[in-house]
Amino acid sequence: MLKGRPREFDVDAALDKALHVFWKHGYEGSSLADLTEAMGINRPSLYAAFGNKEELFRRALNRYLDKGPGAAKREALEEPTARAAVERLLKCVATLLTDPCNPRGCLSVQGALTCGEASESIKQELNRRRSEGEQALRQRLERAKVEGDLAPDADPAALARFISTITQGMSVQAAGGASREDLFRVADMALRAWPG
Amino acid sequence: MLKGRPREFDVDAALDKALHVFWKHGYEGSSLADLTEAMGINRPSLYAAFGNKEELFRRALNRYLDKGPGAAKREALEEPTARAAVERLLKCVATLLTDPCNPRGCLSVQGALTCGEASESIKQELNRRRSEGEQALRQRLERAKVEGDLAPDADPAALARFISTITQGMSVQAAGGASREDLFRVADMALRAWPG
DNA sequence: CTATATCGATACCAATCGGTACATATATAG
DNA sequence: CTATATATGTACCGATTGGTATCGATATAG
């Protein structure tokens, strides 16, 4: 057993609360006052448990990617064919982006698309994470090419970039108020561009 | 002639400087210190000429939409056919988003996708402006349907939303470092979804 | 000339920003 | 019990935020 006074709040629950704040208002748009209020803890507890605002954001982002929308997107890629994987990915993203339980849009897109100089490293981390998602999709498409369920003349990198562009655009659309049905139609139109 | 001491700076030139700052760092990410330094004027002059930060942003946004990228996008829609208009629009956007003279990305997408409560009205204004752009495209497609150069079973609203989603996704891609050629390939793939 | 009106520079405002010092409370280890 | 270690709450820090009061300088109107 650990020594000292035990903390009185649940770290993961508090992290989920922080995630929702960052998700809705972005990194710079979320103040320490907003965060501590939503998390139900006071400032020194936050700093003791999470280090600082930047580390808190990174931990919230990891949670978002590991157990939240990120996990659902990875699962989509496990469909047996590339076409099915992409279709499920697009439908999945459309659904997640318009989940009434969550803020509209995607944290890794809206978290810090622009920011002041002080938050540049957060912006770059989000760029990196989005790029990683795109590369995972590219690899799935390359595998599909080897397995023969993607046309031999298809360009996995270009296709992955195209699909990523769609999902990122959907995030902007969702933030602007687009409905789930709107985004489903966008997904359908995107699939018409499928090679072969 | 006007009474009083004449101002020593050019309003439009200062507005362009402010536009670049907002374009690069977004509304909240741009501080008054950043703005006055870039504009080469001091704070009271800025307030005398533009009112406050919010009005300055709106004027910069108007300039962006009237005489900057917004104008180029409107021109694209004047092509004789819907297909040509959309093709030119996508190429135009890809070019604008990666113009080495300008910040990467689109002001109306990146200006305030997320923000604190204080900037909510700016966020809503940007949502409205993006929606206006989408409606202009929809109307162009409806006209095309009447003129017979768009398939009768095509859905102008859905198509306009799809194209807007692409251009907004491109903005995110550009902010993440995508090259002009990358975005051209995205435009090409999007056009494969063209109806008919 | 004087009167008026606006500009620009300094210096300042209250509020908020992210982050902490410190004292107190509460647990375990011995 | 005492000693130790950690958590919590208050109250605070310097820096920065958007926004102004004030004053001297510079123009036109008469």
Coordinates of C-alpha atoms (C1' of nucleotides) in Angstrom, one line a residue:
Chain A
M1 CA 0.0 0.0 0.0
L2 CA 1.1 3.5 -0.8
K3 CA 2.1 5.9 2.0
G4 CA 0.6 9.3 2.6
R5 CA -2.9 10.6 2.2
P6 CA -4.8 8.9 -0.7
R7 CA -6.2 11.1 -3.4
E8 CA -9.9 11.7 -3.1
F9 CA -10.8 11.7 -6.8
D10 CA -10.6 9.1 -9.6
V11 CA -7.8 10.0 -12.0
D12 CA -9.4 8.5 -15.1
A13 CA -12.8 10.1 -14.4
A14 CA -11.1 13.4 -13.9
L15 CA -9.1 12.8 -17.1
D16 CA -12.4 12.2 -19.0
K17 CA -13.8 15.4 -17.7
A18 CA -10.7 17.3 -18.9
L19 CA -10.9 15.5 -22.2
H20 CA -14.4 16.8 -22.7
V21 CA -13.3 20.4 -22.0
F22 CA -10.3 20.2 -24.4
W23 CA -12.5 18.5 -26.9
K24 CA -15.0 21.3 -26.8
H25 CA -12.8 24.4 -26.5
G26 CA -9.5 23.3 -27.8
Y27 CA -6.1 23.5 -26.0
E28 CA -5.8 27.3 -25.7
G29 CA -9.5 27.8 -25.3
S30 CA -9.6 25.7 -22.1
S31 CA -8.4 27.6 -19.1
L32 CA -7.2 26.0 -15.8
A33 CA -10.3 27.4 -14.2
D34 CA -12.5 25.6 -16.8
L35 CA -10.6 22.4 -16.3
T36 CA -10.5 22.3 -12.5
E37 CA -14.2 23.2 -12.3
A38 CA -15.1 20.4 -14.7
M39 CA -12.8 17.9 -13.0
G40 CA -14.1 18.8 -9.6
I41 CA -10.6 19.2 -8.1
N42 CA -8.6 22.2 -7.3
R43 CA -5.4 23.5 -8.9
P44 CA -2.7 21.9 -6.8
S45 CA -4.4 18.5 -7.1
L46 CA -4.4 18.9 -10.9
Y47 CA -0.7 19.8 -10.9
A48 CA 0.2 17.0 -8.5
A49 CA -1.6 14.4 -10.6
F50 CA -0.9 15.6 -14.1
G51 CA 2.1 17.8 -14.1
N52 CA 0.9 20.8 -16.0
K53 CA -1.7 21.9 -18.6
E54 CA 0.4 20.5 -21.5
E55 CA 0.9 17.1 -19.9
L56 CA -2.8 17.0 -19.0
F57 CA -3.7 17.6 -22.6
R58 CA -1.3 14.9 -23.8
R59 CA -2.8 12.4 -21.4
A60 CA -6.3 13.4 -22.4
L61 CA -5.3 13.0 -26.0
N62 CA -3.9 9.6 -25.4
R63 CA -7.1 8.6 -23.8
Y64 CA -9.0 9.9 -26.7
L65 CA -6.9 7.9 -29.1
D66 CA -6.5 4.8 -27.1
K67 CA -10.0 4.2 -25.6
G68 CA -12.2 6.7 -27.4
P69 CA -12.8 7.6 -31.0
G70 CA -9.3 6.5 -31.9
A71 CA -10.0 2.9 -30.9
A72 CA -13.2 2.8 -33.0
K73 CA -11.3 4.0 -36.0
R74 CA -8.6 1.4 -35.6
E75 CA -11.2 -1.3 -35.3
A76 CA -12.8 -0.2 -38.6
L77 CA -9.6 -1.0 -40.4
E78 CA -9.9 -4.6 -39.4
E79 CA -12.6 -5.3 -41.9
P80 CA -11.6 -8.0 -44.3
T81 CA -11.4 -5.9 -47.4
A82 CA -10.0 -2.4 -48.0
R83 CA -13.3 -1.2 -49.4
A84 CA -15.2 -2.5 -46.4
A85 CA -12.7 -1.0 -44.0
V86 CA -12.9 2.4 -45.6
E87 CA -16.6 2.3 -45.8
R88 CA -16.8 1.4 -42.1
L89 CA -14.2 4.0 -41.2
L90 CA -16.2 6.8 -42.9
K91 CA -19.5 5.7 -41.3
C92 CA -17.8 5.3 -38.0
V93 CA -16.3 8.8 -38.2
A94 CA -19.6 10.3 -39.2
T95 CA -21.3 8.7 -36.3
L96 CA -18.6 9.7 -33.7
L97 CA -18.4 13.3 -34.9
T98 CA -22.2 13.7 -34.3
D99 CA -22.4 11.7 -31.1
P100 CA -24.8 13.8 -29.0
C101 CA -22.9 12.7 -25.8
N102 CA -19.7 14.3 -27.1
P103 CA -18.6 17.7 -28.4
R104 CA -19.0 18.1 -32.1
G105 CA -15.8 17.4 -34.1
C106 CA -12.5 15.7 -33.6
L107 CA -10.1 16.6 -30.8
S108 CA -7.0 15.9 -32.9
V109 CA -8.3 18.3 -35.7
Q110 CA -9.8 21.0 -33.5
G111 CA -7.5 20.8 -30.5
A112 CA -5.0 23.3 -31.9
L113 CA -5.3 23.9 -35.6
T114 CA -4.0 27.4 -34.9
C115 CA -2.5 28.7 -31.7
G116 CA -0.2 31.3 -30.2
E117 CA 3.5 30.7 -30.2
A118 CA 3.4 29.2 -26.8
S119 CA 1.3 26.2 -27.8
E120 CA 3.3 25.4 -31.0
S121 CA 4.4 22.0 -29.6
I122 CA 0.8 21.0 -29.0
K123 CA -0.1 21.9 -32.5
Q124 CA 2.8 19.9 -33.8
E125 CA 1.9 16.9 -31.7
L126 CA -1.6 17.0 -33.2
N127 CA -0.2 17.2 -36.7
R128 CA 1.9 14.2 -35.9
R129 CA -1.0 12.2 -34.5
R130 CA -3.2 12.9 -37.5
S131 CA -0.3 11.9 -39.8
E132 CA 0.0 8.6 -37.9
G133 CA -3.7 7.9 -38.4
E134 CA -3.2 8.5 -42.1
Q135 CA -0.2 6.2 -42.2
A136 CA -2.1 3.4 -40.5
L137 CA -4.7 3.7 -43.2
R138 CA -2.1 3.8 -45.9
Q139 CA -0.6 0.6 -44.5
R140 CA -4.0 -1.1 -44.5
L141 CA -4.4 -0.2 -48.2
E142 CA -0.9 -1.5 -49.0
R143 CA -1.8 -4.7 -47.4
A144 CA -5.0 -4.8 -49.4
K145 CA -3.0 -4.4 -52.6
V146 CA -0.8 -7.4 -51.7
E147 CA -3.9 -9.3 -50.8
G148 CA -5.5 -8.4 -54.1
D149 CA -8.6 -6.6 -52.9
L150 CA -7.4 -3.3 -54.0
A151 CA -6.7 -2.5 -57.7
P152 CA -3.1 -2.9 -58.6
D153 CA -2.9 0.6 -60.1
A154 CA -4.4 2.2 -57.0
D155 CA -2.1 4.6 -55.0
P156 CA -2.4 3.7 -51.3
A157 CA -0.7 6.9 -50.2
A158 CA -2.9 9.2 -52.3
L159 CA -6.0 7.2 -51.4
A160 CA -5.2 7.4 -47.7
R161 CA -4.6 11.1 -47.9
F162 CA -8.0 11.5 -49.7
I163 CA -9.9 9.5 -47.1
S164 CA -8.1 11.5 -44.3
T165 CA -9.0 14.7 -46.0
I166 CA -12.6 13.6 -46.0
T167 CA -12.7 12.7 -42.3
Q168 CA -10.9 15.9 -41.4
G169 CA -13.4 17.9 -43.5
M170 CA -16.2 16.1 -41.8
S171 CA -14.8 17.3 -38.5
V172 CA -15.1 20.9 -39.7
Q173 CA -18.6 20.2 -41.0
A174 CA -19.7 18.7 -37.7
A175 CA -18.3 21.7 -35.8
G176 CA -20.4 23.8 -38.1
G177 CA -23.6 21.9 -37.3
A178 CA -23.8 19.3 -39.9
S179 CA -26.1 16.4 -39.0
R180 CA -25.2 12.7 -38.9
E181 CA -27.3 12.2 -42.1
D182 CA -25.4 15.0 -43.8
L183 CA -22.1 13.3 -43.0
F184 CA -23.4 9.9 -44.1
R185 CA -24.2 11.4 -47.5
V186 CA -20.7 12.8 -47.6
A187 CA -19.3 9.3 -46.9
D188 CA -21.4 7.8 -49.7
M189 CA -20.2 10.3 -52.2
A190 CA -16.6 9.8 -51.2
L191 CA -17.0 6.1 -51.8
R192 CA -18.0 6.7 -55.3
A193 CA -14.4 7.7 -56.0
W194 CA -13.3 4.2 -55.0
P195 CA -10.8 2.9 -57.6
G196 CA -11.8 0.1 -60.0
Chain B
M1 CA -10.9 67.8 -46.2
L2 CA -11.1 66.3 -42.8
K3 CA -10.2 68.2 -39.7
G4 CA -7.6 67.1 -37.2
R5 CA -4.3 65.4 -37.5
P6 CA -4.2 62.9 -40.4
R7 CA -3.3 59.3 -39.5
E8 CA 0.2 58.3 -40.4
F9 CA -0.4 54.7 -41.5
D10 CA -2.4 53.1 -44.3
V11 CA -5.5 51.4 -43.0
D12 CA -5.6 48.7 -45.7
A13 CA -2.0 47.9 -45.4
A14 CA -2.3 47.6 -41.6
L15 CA -5.4 45.4 -42.2
D16 CA -3.4 43.1 -44.4
K17 CA -0.8 42.7 -41.7
A18 CA -3.5 42.0 -39.2
L19 CA -5.1 39.5 -41.6
H20 CA -1.8 37.6 -41.9
V21 CA -1.5 37.4 -38.1
F22 CA -5.0 36.1 -37.6
W23 CA -4.6 33.7 -40.6
K24 CA -1.5 32.2 -39.0
H25 CA -2.5 32.1 -35.4
G26 CA -6.2 32.2 -35.3
Y27 CA -8.4 34.7 -33.5
E28 CA -7.5 33.8 -29.9
G29 CA -4.0 32.9 -30.8
S30 CA -3.3 36.4 -32.0
S31 CA -2.7 38.9 -29.1
L32 CA -2.9 42.6 -29.3
A33 CA 0.8 42.7 -28.9
D34 CA 1.3 40.5 -31.9
L35 CA -1.1 42.5 -34.0
T36 CA 0.2 46.0 -33.1
E37 CA 3.8 44.8 -33.7
A38 CA 2.9 43.4 -37.2
M39 CA 0.8 46.4 -38.1
G40 CA 3.5 48.8 -37.1
I41 CA 1.1 50.9 -35.0
N42 CA 0.4 51.2 -31.3
R43 CA -2.6 50.1 -29.4
P44 CA -4.6 53.3 -29.2
S45 CA -4.2 53.8 -33.0
L46 CA -5.6 50.3 -33.5
Y47 CA -8.6 51.0 -31.3
A48 CA -9.2 54.4 -32.9
A49 CA -9.2 52.9 -36.4
F50 CA -10.8 49.5 -35.9
G51 CA -12.8 49.6 -32.7
N52 CA -11.5 46.5 -30.9
K53 CA -10.0 43.1 -31.5
E54 CA -13.3 41.5 -32.6
E55 CA -14.1 44.3 -35.1
L56 CA -10.5 44.2 -36.4
F57 CA -10.9 40.4 -37.0
R58 CA -14.2 40.9 -38.8
R59 CA -12.7 43.5 -41.1
A60 CA -9.7 41.3 -41.8
L61 CA -12.1 38.4 -42.5
N62 CA -14.1 40.6 -44.9
R63 CA -10.9 41.5 -46.7
Y64 CA -9.9 37.9 -46.9
L65 CA -13.3 36.9 -48.4
D66 CA -13.7 40.0 -50.6
K67 CA -10.3 40.5 -52.1
G68 CA -8.3 37.5 -51.1
P69 CA -8.9 33.8 -51.4
G70 CA -12.7 34.3 -51.2
A71 CA -12.7 36.2 -54.5
A72 CA -10.7 33.5 -56.3
K73 CA -13.2 30.9 -55.1
R74 CA -16.1 32.9 -56.4
E75 CA -14.5 33.4 -59.7
A76 CA -14.0 29.6 -60.0
L77 CA -17.8 29.2 -59.9
E78 CA -18.1 31.3 -63.1
E79 CA -16.9 28.5 -65.3
P80 CA -19.4 27.5 -68.0
T81 CA -20.2 24.1 -66.6
A82 CA -20.7 22.7 -63.1
R83 CA -18.0 20.1 -63.5
A84 CA -15.5 22.7 -64.8
A85 CA -16.4 25.1 -62.0
V86 CA -15.9 22.4 -59.3
E87 CA -12.7 21.3 -60.9
R88 CA -11.3 24.8 -61.0
L89 CA -12.6 25.4 -57.5
L90 CA -10.7 22.4 -56.1
K91 CA -7.5 23.3 -57.9
C92 CA -7.8 26.9 -56.9
V93 CA -8.3 26.0 -53.2
A94 CA -5.3 23.5 -53.4
T95 CA -3.2 26.3 -54.8
L96 CA -4.3 29.0 -52.3
L97 CA -3.9 26.7 -49.3
T98 CA -0.2 26.1 -50.2
D99 CA 0.7 29.6 -51.4
P100 CA 4.2 30.1 -50.0
C101 CA 3.4 33.8 -49.5
N102 CA 0.5 33.1 -47.1
P103 CA 0.0 31.0 -43.9
R104 CA -1.0 27.4 -44.6
G105 CA -4.7 26.8 -44.5
C106 CA -7.9 28.8 -44.6
L107 CA -8.8 31.6 -42.3
S108 CA -12.4 30.8 -42.1
V109 CA -11.6 27.2 -41.1
Q110 CA -8.7 27.8 -38.8
G111 CA -9.7 31.2 -37.4
A112 CA -11.7 29.8 -34.5
L113 CA -12.7 26.1 -35.0
T114 CA -12.6 25.9 -31.2
C115 CA -12.3 28.7 -28.7
G116 CA -13.1 29.9 -25.2
E117 CA -16.5 31.1 -24.3
A118 CA -15.5 34.7 -24.9
S119 CA -14.9 34.2 -28.6
E120 CA -18.1 32.2 -29.3
S121 CA -19.5 34.9 -31.5
I122 CA -16.4 34.8 -33.7
K123 CA -16.7 31.0 -34.0
Q124 CA -20.3 31.4 -35.0
E125 CA -19.5 34.0 -37.6
L126 CA -17.0 31.8 -39.2
N127 CA -19.5 28.9 -39.2
R128 CA -21.9 31.2 -41.0
R129 CA -19.4 32.3 -43.5
R130 CA -18.4 28.8 -44.4
S131 CA -22.0 27.9 -44.7
E132 CA -22.5 30.9 -47.1
G133 CA -19.7 29.6 -49.3
E134 CA -21.4 26.2 -49.4
Q135 CA -24.7 27.7 -50.3
A136 CA -23.1 29.6 -53.1
L137 CA -21.8 26.4 -54.5
R138 CA -25.1 24.7 -54.1
Q139 CA -26.8 27.5 -56.0
R140 CA -24.3 27.1 -58.8
L141 CA -25.0 23.4 -59.0
E142 CA -28.8 24.0 -59.0
R143 CA -28.3 26.4 -61.9
A144 CA -26.3 23.7 -63.6
K145 CA -29.1 21.3 -63.2
V146 CA -31.5 23.7 -64.8
E147 CA -29.0 24.3 -67.6
G148 CA -28.6 20.6 -68.1
D149 CA -24.9 20.2 -67.4
L150 CA -25.5 18.4 -64.2
A151 CA -27.3 15.0 -64.1
P152 CA -31.0 15.3 -63.3
D153 CA -30.7 12.8 -60.4
A154 CA -27.8 14.7 -58.8
D155 CA -28.4 16.2 -55.4
P156 CA -26.9 19.8 -55.4
A157 CA -27.1 20.2 -51.6
A158 CA -25.3 16.9 -51.0
L159 CA -22.8 17.5 -53.7
A160 CA -22.1 21.0 -52.4
R161 CA -21.6 19.6 -48.9
F162 CA -19.3 17.0 -50.2
I163 CA -17.1 19.5 -52.1
S164 CA -17.1 21.8 -49.1
T165 CA -16.0 18.9 -46.9
I166 CA -13.1 18.3 -49.3
T167 CA -11.9 21.9 -49.3
Q168 CA -12.2 22.1 -45.5
G169 CA -10.3 18.9 -45.1
M170 CA -7.7 20.3 -47.5
S171 CA -7.3 23.2 -45.1
V172 CA -6.5 20.8 -42.3
Q173 CA -4.1 18.9 -44.6
A174 CA -2.3 22.1 -45.6
A175 CA -2.0 23.1 -41.9
G176 CA -0.4 19.7 -41.3
G177 CA 2.2 20.2 -44.0
A178 CA 0.6 18.6 -47.1
S179 CA 2.2 19.9 -50.4
R180 CA 0.4 21.4 -53.3
E181 CA 0.9 18.2 -55.3
D182 CA -0.7 16.2 -52.5
L183 CA -3.7 18.5 -52.6
F184 CA -4.0 18.3 -56.3
R185 CA -4.1 14.5 -56.0
V186 CA -6.9 14.9 -53.4
A187 CA -8.8 17.1 -55.9
D188 CA -8.4 14.6 -58.6
M189 CA -9.7 11.8 -56.5
A190 CA -12.7 13.9 -55.4
L191 CA -13.6 14.5 -59.0
R192 CA -13.9 10.8 -59.6
A193 CA -17.0 10.9 -57.5
W194 CA -18.6 13.2 -60.0
P195 CA -22.2 12.1 -60.8
G196 CA -23.0 10.6 -64.2
Chain C
dC1 C1' -3.3 84.1 -35.2
dT2 C1' -7.0 80.9 -32.2
dA3 C1' -10.0 77.2 -31.9
dT4 C1' -10.9 72.6 -32.9
dA5 C1' -10.3 67.9 -33.9
dT6 C1' -7.7 63.9 -34.5
dC7 C1' -3.4 61.4 -34.1
dG8 C1' 0.3 58.8 -31.7
dA9 C1' 3.1 57.5 -27.5
dT10 C1' 3.4 56.4 -22.7
dA11 C1' 1.8 54.6 -19.0
dC12 C1' -1.7 52.5 -17.0
dC13 C1' -6.1 49.6 -15.8
dA14 C1' -8.7 45.4 -13.9
dA15 C1' -9.1 40.7 -15.1
dT16 C1' -7.3 36.5 -16.3
dC17 C1' -3.5 33.5 -17.6
dG18 C1' -0.7 29.2 -16.0
dG19 C1' 1.6 27.9 -12.0
dT20 C1' 3.1 27.5 -6.7
dA21 C1' 4.1 28.2 -1.4
dC22 C1' 2.3 27.0 2.5
dA23 C1' -0.4 25.3 6.0
dT24 C1' -3.6 21.7 7.2
dA25 C1' -5.7 17.1 6.9
dT26 C1' -5.3 12.1 6.4
dA27 C1' -3.3 8.1 5.3
dT28 C1' 0.6 4.2 6.2
dA29 C1' 5.1 2.4 8.4
dG30 C1' 7.4 1.5 12.4
Chain D
dC1 C1' 1.8 6.5 20.0
dT2 C1' 5.5 9.1 16.5
dA3 C1' 7.5 9.8 12.0
dT4 C1' 6.7 10.1 7.3
dA5 C1' 4.6 10.9 3.0
dT6 C1' 1.0 12.5 0.2
dA7 C1' -3.5 15.2 -0.8
dT8 C1' -6.2 19.2 -0.2
dG9 C1' -7.7 24.2 0.2
dT10 C1' -6.5 28.9 0.4
dA11 C1' -4.1 32.4 -1.0
dC12 C1' -0.9 34.1 -3.7
dC13 C1' 2.8 34.9 -7.7
dG14 C1' 4.6 37.4 -12.0
dA15 C1' 3.2 37.7 -16.7
dT16 C1' 0.0 38.6 -20.1
dT17 C1' -4.7 39.5 -21.6
dG18 C1' -7.8 43.1 -24.0
dG19 C1' -8.8 47.8 -23.4
dT20 C1' -8.0 53.2 -21.9
dA21 C1' -6.9 57.8 -19.8
dT22 C1' -4.0 61.2 -20.7
dC23 C1' -1.1 64.3 -22.9
dG24 C1' 1.7 66.5 -26.4
dA25 C1' 2.0 66.8 -31.5
dT26 C1' 0.0 68.0 -35.8
dA27 C1' -3.3 68.9 -39.0
dT28 C1' -7.6 71.9 -40.8
dA29 C1' -11.3 75.7 -40.2
dG30 C1' -12.3 80.2 -39.3

